[in-house]
Amino acid sequence: METVDEAAVDPSGPAAATGAGQGTDVPAAPAPRRRTRARATASMADVARLAGVSAQTVSRVSNGYPGVTEGTRRQVLAAMKELGYRPNSAARALKRGEFRTIGVITFTLSTTGNVRTLEAIATSAAREGYAVTLLPVAVPTQDEVRGAFSRLEELAVDAVIVIMEVHLLDAATVQLPPHVQVVVVDSDAGDRYTVVDTDQHGGTRAAVRHLLGLGHRTVWHLAGPEDSFAAQRRTDAWRAALTEAGREPPPLVRGDWSAESGYRAGLGLAAREDCTAVFAANDQMALGLLRALHEHGRRVPDDVSVVGFDDIPEASSFLPPLTTLHQDFAEVGRLCVQAVLRKMRQEGPERGTTLVPARLVLRESTAPPPEGR
């Protein structure tokens, strides 16, 4: 596209002239118009000409399709860089019907599990060439869920992963939109959705059996909040493991996932001489429990053994280093992304639950009870 710059003419300047042999002044001729060429946005055809390939080859390279040799691909990319060419991602998405973006709905970012799961999902999605759009929801109600899905659809996402740590999907009032490809993490959704979760039951049983195997008569449990699916699964598994071993489950002690709540609950446990082993539902509450035991002069693990859940990076730096269940958040995130991609491509089952094993990591916070040494 050409533009024209109009040059102003100053009659008193060099552009003014006098007509020869005419006794009157003749108006100066207008200055020649300077023509400049504005730099136009490079097109796919421009890239094709510079690279010496067809426009179809440029399209295949920009869209990441196979069937292009490495040498040709580099040649096309070099031409794109030289011309400053950028594919129109919006138009490409409309043409292909794919935005290469996964939406993530979560109801809290205050827990270790949710944050690390979200991080793993983002990392796995990036490896597959997808971006992640996060939409936190403050109140887990039907209206909020419906509104979250509406907002994600406006943001042009291909599918949705829901990190739903609270009891919600078992409620008749809450349903996920049927037309959206959805994978749910850490939920009690059962067989109505595609679910990926840590094996809460298996990990808890391993912790309880470890403590009983050391010779403890029973195992106390510092549980998570009542509205938490994960906390309920761990509590149920703790009771089942003790019952199977012929032990009477002691009274349940509850916290809210925080170290402070673990400390408050731990003050009561520390005062009980019959408490020699505690399974805490997460590592933060175990940390608060360790403080309460220390303040009451109860040594860990000489007097009381403690097992946590999560294996947060700081667990090995607790005093003493914490025996805990390792959750493979990276694998959970990878499986979530793989599951949602299969659903988008209609390659996988519509429903079902995939469990990722939890591994018991033995450190210095567990030992036989005093009477057993």
PDB file of C-alpha atoms in Angstrom, residues 131-287:
ATOM      1  CA  ALA A 131      -1.954 -23.191  27.422  1.00  0.00           C
ATOM      2  CA  VAL A 132      -3.929 -23.165  30.693  1.00  0.00           C
ATOM      3  CA  THR A 133      -6.577 -20.642  31.690  1.00  0.00           C
ATOM      4  CA  LEU A 134      -7.272 -20.621  35.457  1.00  0.00           C
ATOM      5  CA  LEU A 135     -10.622 -19.657  36.899  1.00  0.00           C
ATOM      6  CA  PRO A 136     -10.839 -19.747  40.725  1.00  0.00           C
ATOM      7  CA  VAL A 137     -14.346 -20.122  42.171  1.00  0.00           C
ATOM      8  CA  ALA A 138     -14.849 -18.755  45.671  1.00  0.00           C
ATOM      9  CA  VAL A 139     -18.103 -20.543  46.582  1.00  0.00           C
ATOM     10  CA  PRO A 140     -18.753 -24.103  45.334  1.00  0.00           C
ATOM     11  CA  THR A 141     -22.413 -23.774  44.349  1.00  0.00           C
ATOM     12  CA  GLN A 142     -24.346 -24.717  41.219  1.00  0.00           C
ATOM     13  CA  ASP A 143     -24.606 -21.074  40.122  1.00  0.00           C
ATOM     14  CA  GLU A 144     -20.881 -20.515  40.600  1.00  0.00           C
ATOM     15  CA  VAL A 145     -20.026 -23.698  38.698  1.00  0.00           C
ATOM     16  CA  ARG A 146     -22.344 -22.767  35.837  1.00  0.00           C
ATOM     17  CA  GLY A 147     -20.932 -19.250  35.741  1.00  0.00           C
ATOM     18  CA  ALA A 148     -17.368 -20.572  35.709  1.00  0.00           C
ATOM     19  CA  PHE A 149     -18.077 -22.758  32.697  1.00  0.00           C
ATOM     20  CA  SER A 150     -19.753 -19.873  30.906  1.00  0.00           C
ATOM     21  CA  ARG A 151     -16.747 -17.634  31.481  1.00  0.00           C
ATOM     22  CA  LEU A 152     -14.345 -20.311  30.284  1.00  0.00           C
ATOM     23  CA  GLU A 153     -16.366 -20.801  27.110  1.00  0.00           C
ATOM     24  CA  GLU A 154     -16.134 -17.057  26.471  1.00  0.00           C
ATOM     25  CA  LEU A 155     -12.363 -17.361  26.906  1.00  0.00           C
ATOM     26  CA  ALA A 156     -12.297 -20.034  24.154  1.00  0.00           C
ATOM     27  CA  VAL A 157     -11.038 -23.212  25.807  1.00  0.00           C
ATOM     28  CA  ASP A 158     -11.111 -26.702  24.318  1.00  0.00           C
ATOM     29  CA  ALA A 159     -11.846 -28.603  27.535  1.00  0.00           C
ATOM     30  CA  VAL A 160     -11.948 -28.182  31.311  1.00  0.00           C
ATOM     31  CA  ILE A 161     -10.194 -29.792  34.273  1.00  0.00           C
ATOM     32  CA  VAL A 162     -11.973 -29.291  37.597  1.00  0.00           C
ATOM     33  CA  ILE A 163      -9.959 -29.495  40.824  1.00  0.00           C
ATOM     34  CA  MET A 164     -12.827 -30.130  43.224  1.00  0.00           C
ATOM     35  CA  GLU A 165     -11.430 -30.995  46.632  1.00  0.00           C
ATOM     36  CA  VAL A 166     -14.689 -30.374  48.473  1.00  0.00           C
ATOM     37  CA  HIS A 167     -17.785 -32.568  48.590  1.00  0.00           C
ATOM     38  CA  LEU A 168     -19.859 -31.200  45.751  1.00  0.00           C
ATOM     39  CA  LEU A 169     -20.415 -33.511  42.819  1.00  0.00           C
ATOM     40  CA  ASP A 170     -22.358 -35.944  44.971  1.00  0.00           C
ATOM     41  CA  ALA A 171     -24.971 -33.225  45.538  1.00  0.00           C
ATOM     42  CA  ALA A 172     -28.042 -33.388  43.316  1.00  0.00           C
ATOM     43  CA  THR A 173     -27.995 -29.622  42.894  1.00  0.00           C
ATOM     44  CA  VAL A 174     -24.581 -29.528  41.221  1.00  0.00           C
ATOM     45  CA  GLN A 175     -23.992 -30.831  37.706  1.00  0.00           C
ATOM     46  CA  LEU A 176     -21.307 -30.131  35.173  1.00  0.00           C
ATOM     47  CA  PRO A 177     -22.455 -29.072  31.680  1.00  0.00           C
ATOM     48  CA  PRO A 178     -22.919 -32.183  29.498  1.00  0.00           C
ATOM     49  CA  HIS A 179     -21.593 -30.567  26.311  1.00  0.00           C
ATOM     50  CA  VAL A 180     -18.169 -29.725  27.780  1.00  0.00           C
ATOM     51  CA  GLN A 181     -15.292 -32.206  27.859  1.00  0.00           C
ATOM     52  CA  VAL A 182     -14.449 -32.445  31.570  1.00  0.00           C
ATOM     53  CA  VAL A 183     -11.924 -34.262  33.735  1.00  0.00           C
ATOM     54  CA  VAL A 184     -12.261 -34.000  37.525  1.00  0.00           C
ATOM     55  CA  VAL A 185      -9.403 -34.159  40.055  1.00  0.00           C
ATOM     56  CA  ASP A 186      -9.645 -35.206  43.694  1.00  0.00           C
ATOM     57  CA  SER A 187     -13.401 -35.648  43.795  1.00  0.00           C
ATOM     58  CA  ASP A 188     -16.236 -37.916  44.850  1.00  0.00           C
ATOM     59  CA  ALA A 189     -17.710 -37.804  41.346  1.00  0.00           C
ATOM     60  CA  GLY A 190     -17.759 -41.599  41.115  1.00  0.00           C
ATOM     61  CA  ASP A 191     -18.516 -43.051  37.685  1.00  0.00           C
ATOM     62  CA  ARG A 192     -20.393 -40.024  36.358  1.00  0.00           C
ATOM     63  CA  TYR A 193     -17.230 -38.287  35.163  1.00  0.00           C
ATOM     64  CA  THR A 194     -13.640 -39.006  34.203  1.00  0.00           C
ATOM     65  CA  VAL A 195     -11.740 -38.718  37.503  1.00  0.00           C
ATOM     66  CA  VAL A 196      -8.016 -38.718  38.317  1.00  0.00           C
ATOM     67  CA  ASP A 197      -6.966 -38.932  41.952  1.00  0.00           C
ATOM     68  CA  THR A 198      -4.296 -40.103  44.377  1.00  0.00           C
ATOM     69  CA  ASP A 199      -5.024 -43.480  45.955  1.00  0.00           C
ATOM     70  CA  GLN A 200      -6.100 -42.003  49.290  1.00  0.00           C
ATOM     71  CA  HIS A 201      -7.269 -45.349  50.629  1.00  0.00           C
ATOM     72  CA  GLY A 202      -4.170 -47.316  49.728  1.00  0.00           C
ATOM     73  CA  GLY A 203      -1.790 -44.669  51.058  1.00  0.00           C
ATOM     74  CA  THR A 204      -3.612 -44.402  54.388  1.00  0.00           C
ATOM     75  CA  ARG A 205      -3.664 -48.170  54.849  1.00  0.00           C
ATOM     76  CA  ALA A 206       0.103 -48.249  54.274  1.00  0.00           C
ATOM     77  CA  ALA A 207       0.629 -45.598  56.981  1.00  0.00           C
ATOM     78  CA  VAL A 208      -1.569 -47.362  59.553  1.00  0.00           C
ATOM     79  CA  ARG A 209      -0.043 -50.773  58.854  1.00  0.00           C
ATOM     80  CA  HIS A 210       3.445 -49.304  59.195  1.00  0.00           C
ATOM     81  CA  LEU A 211       2.653 -47.938  62.659  1.00  0.00           C
ATOM     82  CA  LEU A 212       0.910 -51.115  63.802  1.00  0.00           C
ATOM     83  CA  GLY A 213       3.828 -53.119  62.459  1.00  0.00           C
ATOM     84  CA  LEU A 214       6.172 -51.168  64.720  1.00  0.00           C
ATOM     85  CA  GLY A 215       4.182 -52.434  67.711  1.00  0.00           C
ATOM     86  CA  HIS A 216       1.781 -49.572  68.458  1.00  0.00           C
ATOM     87  CA  ARG A 217      -1.497 -50.777  69.959  1.00  0.00           C
ATOM     88  CA  THR A 218      -3.555 -48.329  67.949  1.00  0.00           C
ATOM     89  CA  VAL A 219      -3.163 -45.246  65.759  1.00  0.00           C
ATOM     90  CA  TRP A 220      -4.777 -41.873  66.430  1.00  0.00           C
ATOM     91  CA  HIS A 221      -5.875 -39.778  63.483  1.00  0.00           C
ATOM     92  CA  LEU A 222      -5.573 -36.019  62.992  1.00  0.00           C
ATOM     93  CA  ALA A 223      -8.145 -35.592  60.204  1.00  0.00           C
ATOM     94  CA  GLY A 224      -8.771 -32.825  57.680  1.00  0.00           C
ATOM     95  CA  PRO A 225     -11.967 -30.736  57.412  1.00  0.00           C
ATOM     96  CA  GLU A 226     -15.335 -32.466  57.136  1.00  0.00           C
ATOM     97  CA  ASP A 227     -16.224 -30.995  53.737  1.00  0.00           C
ATOM     98  CA  SER A 228     -13.057 -32.353  52.125  1.00  0.00           C
ATOM     99  CA  PHE A 229     -13.309 -35.412  49.908  1.00  0.00           C
ATOM    100  CA  ALA A 230      -9.656 -36.328  50.453  1.00  0.00           C
ATOM    101  CA  ALA A 231      -9.969 -35.959  54.218  1.00  0.00           C
ATOM    102  CA  GLN A 232     -13.040 -38.202  54.274  1.00  0.00           C
ATOM    103  CA  ARG A 233     -11.314 -40.877  52.191  1.00  0.00           C
ATOM    104  CA  ARG A 234      -8.314 -40.874  54.516  1.00  0.00           C
ATOM    105  CA  THR A 235     -10.518 -41.045  57.610  1.00  0.00           C
ATOM    106  CA  ASP A 236     -12.537 -43.946  56.203  1.00  0.00           C
ATOM    107  CA  ALA A 237      -9.363 -45.815  55.275  1.00  0.00           C
ATOM    108  CA  TRP A 238      -7.858 -45.208  58.737  1.00  0.00           C
ATOM    109  CA  ARG A 239     -10.915 -46.718  60.442  1.00  0.00           C
ATOM    110  CA  ALA A 240     -11.014 -49.648  58.023  1.00  0.00           C
ATOM    111  CA  ALA A 241      -7.331 -50.464  58.522  1.00  0.00           C
ATOM    112  CA  LEU A 242      -7.651 -50.470  62.311  1.00  0.00           C
ATOM    113  CA  THR A 243     -10.836 -52.559  62.196  1.00  0.00           C
ATOM    114  CA  GLU A 244      -9.201 -55.111  59.891  1.00  0.00           C
ATOM    115  CA  ALA A 245      -6.332 -55.383  62.378  1.00  0.00           C
ATOM    116  CA  GLY A 246      -8.746 -55.938  65.264  1.00  0.00           C
ATOM    117  CA  ARG A 247      -7.999 -52.583  66.879  1.00  0.00           C
ATOM    118  CA  GLU A 248     -10.551 -50.146  68.247  1.00  0.00           C
ATOM    119  CA  PRO A 249     -10.272 -46.759  66.481  1.00  0.00           C
ATOM    120  CA  PRO A 250      -9.672 -44.019  69.064  1.00  0.00           C
ATOM    121  CA  PRO A 251     -11.678 -40.766  69.018  1.00  0.00           C
ATOM    122  CA  LEU A 252     -11.179 -38.713  65.870  1.00  0.00           C
ATOM    123  CA  VAL A 253      -9.337 -35.387  66.157  1.00  0.00           C
ATOM    124  CA  ARG A 254      -9.982 -32.860  63.391  1.00  0.00           C
ATOM    125  CA  GLY A 255      -8.075 -29.925  61.910  1.00  0.00           C
ATOM    126  CA  ASP A 256      -8.432 -27.717  58.823  1.00  0.00           C
ATOM    127  CA  TRP A 257      -5.213 -28.617  56.916  1.00  0.00           C
ATOM    128  CA  SER A 258      -3.229 -25.765  58.532  1.00  0.00           C
ATOM    129  CA  ALA A 259      -0.234 -26.139  60.829  1.00  0.00           C
ATOM    130  CA  GLU A 260      -2.031 -23.988  63.411  1.00  0.00           C
ATOM    131  CA  SER A 261      -4.972 -26.385  63.538  1.00  0.00           C
ATOM    132  CA  GLY A 262      -2.524 -29.271  63.882  1.00  0.00           C
ATOM    133  CA  TYR A 263      -0.957 -27.522  66.829  1.00  0.00           C
ATOM    134  CA  ARG A 264      -4.296 -26.886  68.552  1.00  0.00           C
ATOM    135  CA  ALA A 265      -5.433 -30.472  68.052  1.00  0.00           C
ATOM    136  CA  GLY A 266      -1.990 -31.712  69.002  1.00  0.00           C
ATOM    137  CA  LEU A 267      -2.206 -30.096  72.429  1.00  0.00           C
ATOM    138  CA  GLY A 268      -4.957 -32.547  73.345  1.00  0.00           C
ATOM    139  CA  LEU A 269      -3.129 -35.536  71.862  1.00  0.00           C
ATOM    140  CA  ALA A 270       0.107 -34.589  73.618  1.00  0.00           C
ATOM    141  CA  ALA A 271      -1.672 -34.716  76.978  1.00  0.00           C
ATOM    142  CA  ARG A 272      -2.738 -38.339  76.453  1.00  0.00           C
ATOM    143  CA  GLU A 273      -0.201 -40.887  77.659  1.00  0.00           C
ATOM    144  CA  ASP A 274      -2.001 -43.611  75.723  1.00  0.00           C
ATOM    145  CA  CYS A 275      -1.317 -41.809  72.435  1.00  0.00           C
ATOM    146  CA  THR A 276       1.876 -43.289  70.989  1.00  0.00           C
ATOM    147  CA  ALA A 277       1.173 -43.054  67.244  1.00  0.00           C
ATOM    148  CA  VAL A 278      -0.610 -40.425  65.120  1.00  0.00           C
ATOM    149  CA  PHE A 279      -1.454 -40.409  61.437  1.00  0.00           C
ATOM    150  CA  ALA A 280      -1.954 -36.789  60.304  1.00  0.00           C
ATOM    151  CA  ALA A 281      -4.001 -36.213  57.142  1.00  0.00           C
ATOM    152  CA  ASN A 282      -1.414 -33.800  55.762  1.00  0.00           C
ATOM    153  CA  ASP A 283       2.123 -32.629  56.468  1.00  0.00           C
ATOM    154  CA  GLN A 284       1.196 -29.115  57.614  1.00  0.00           C
ATOM    155  CA  MET A 285      -0.980 -30.444  60.429  1.00  0.00           C
ATOM    156  CA  ALA A 286       1.786 -32.913  61.270  1.00  0.00           C
ATOM    157  CA  LEU A 287       4.142 -29.942  61.653  1.00  0.00           C
TER     158      LEU A 287
END
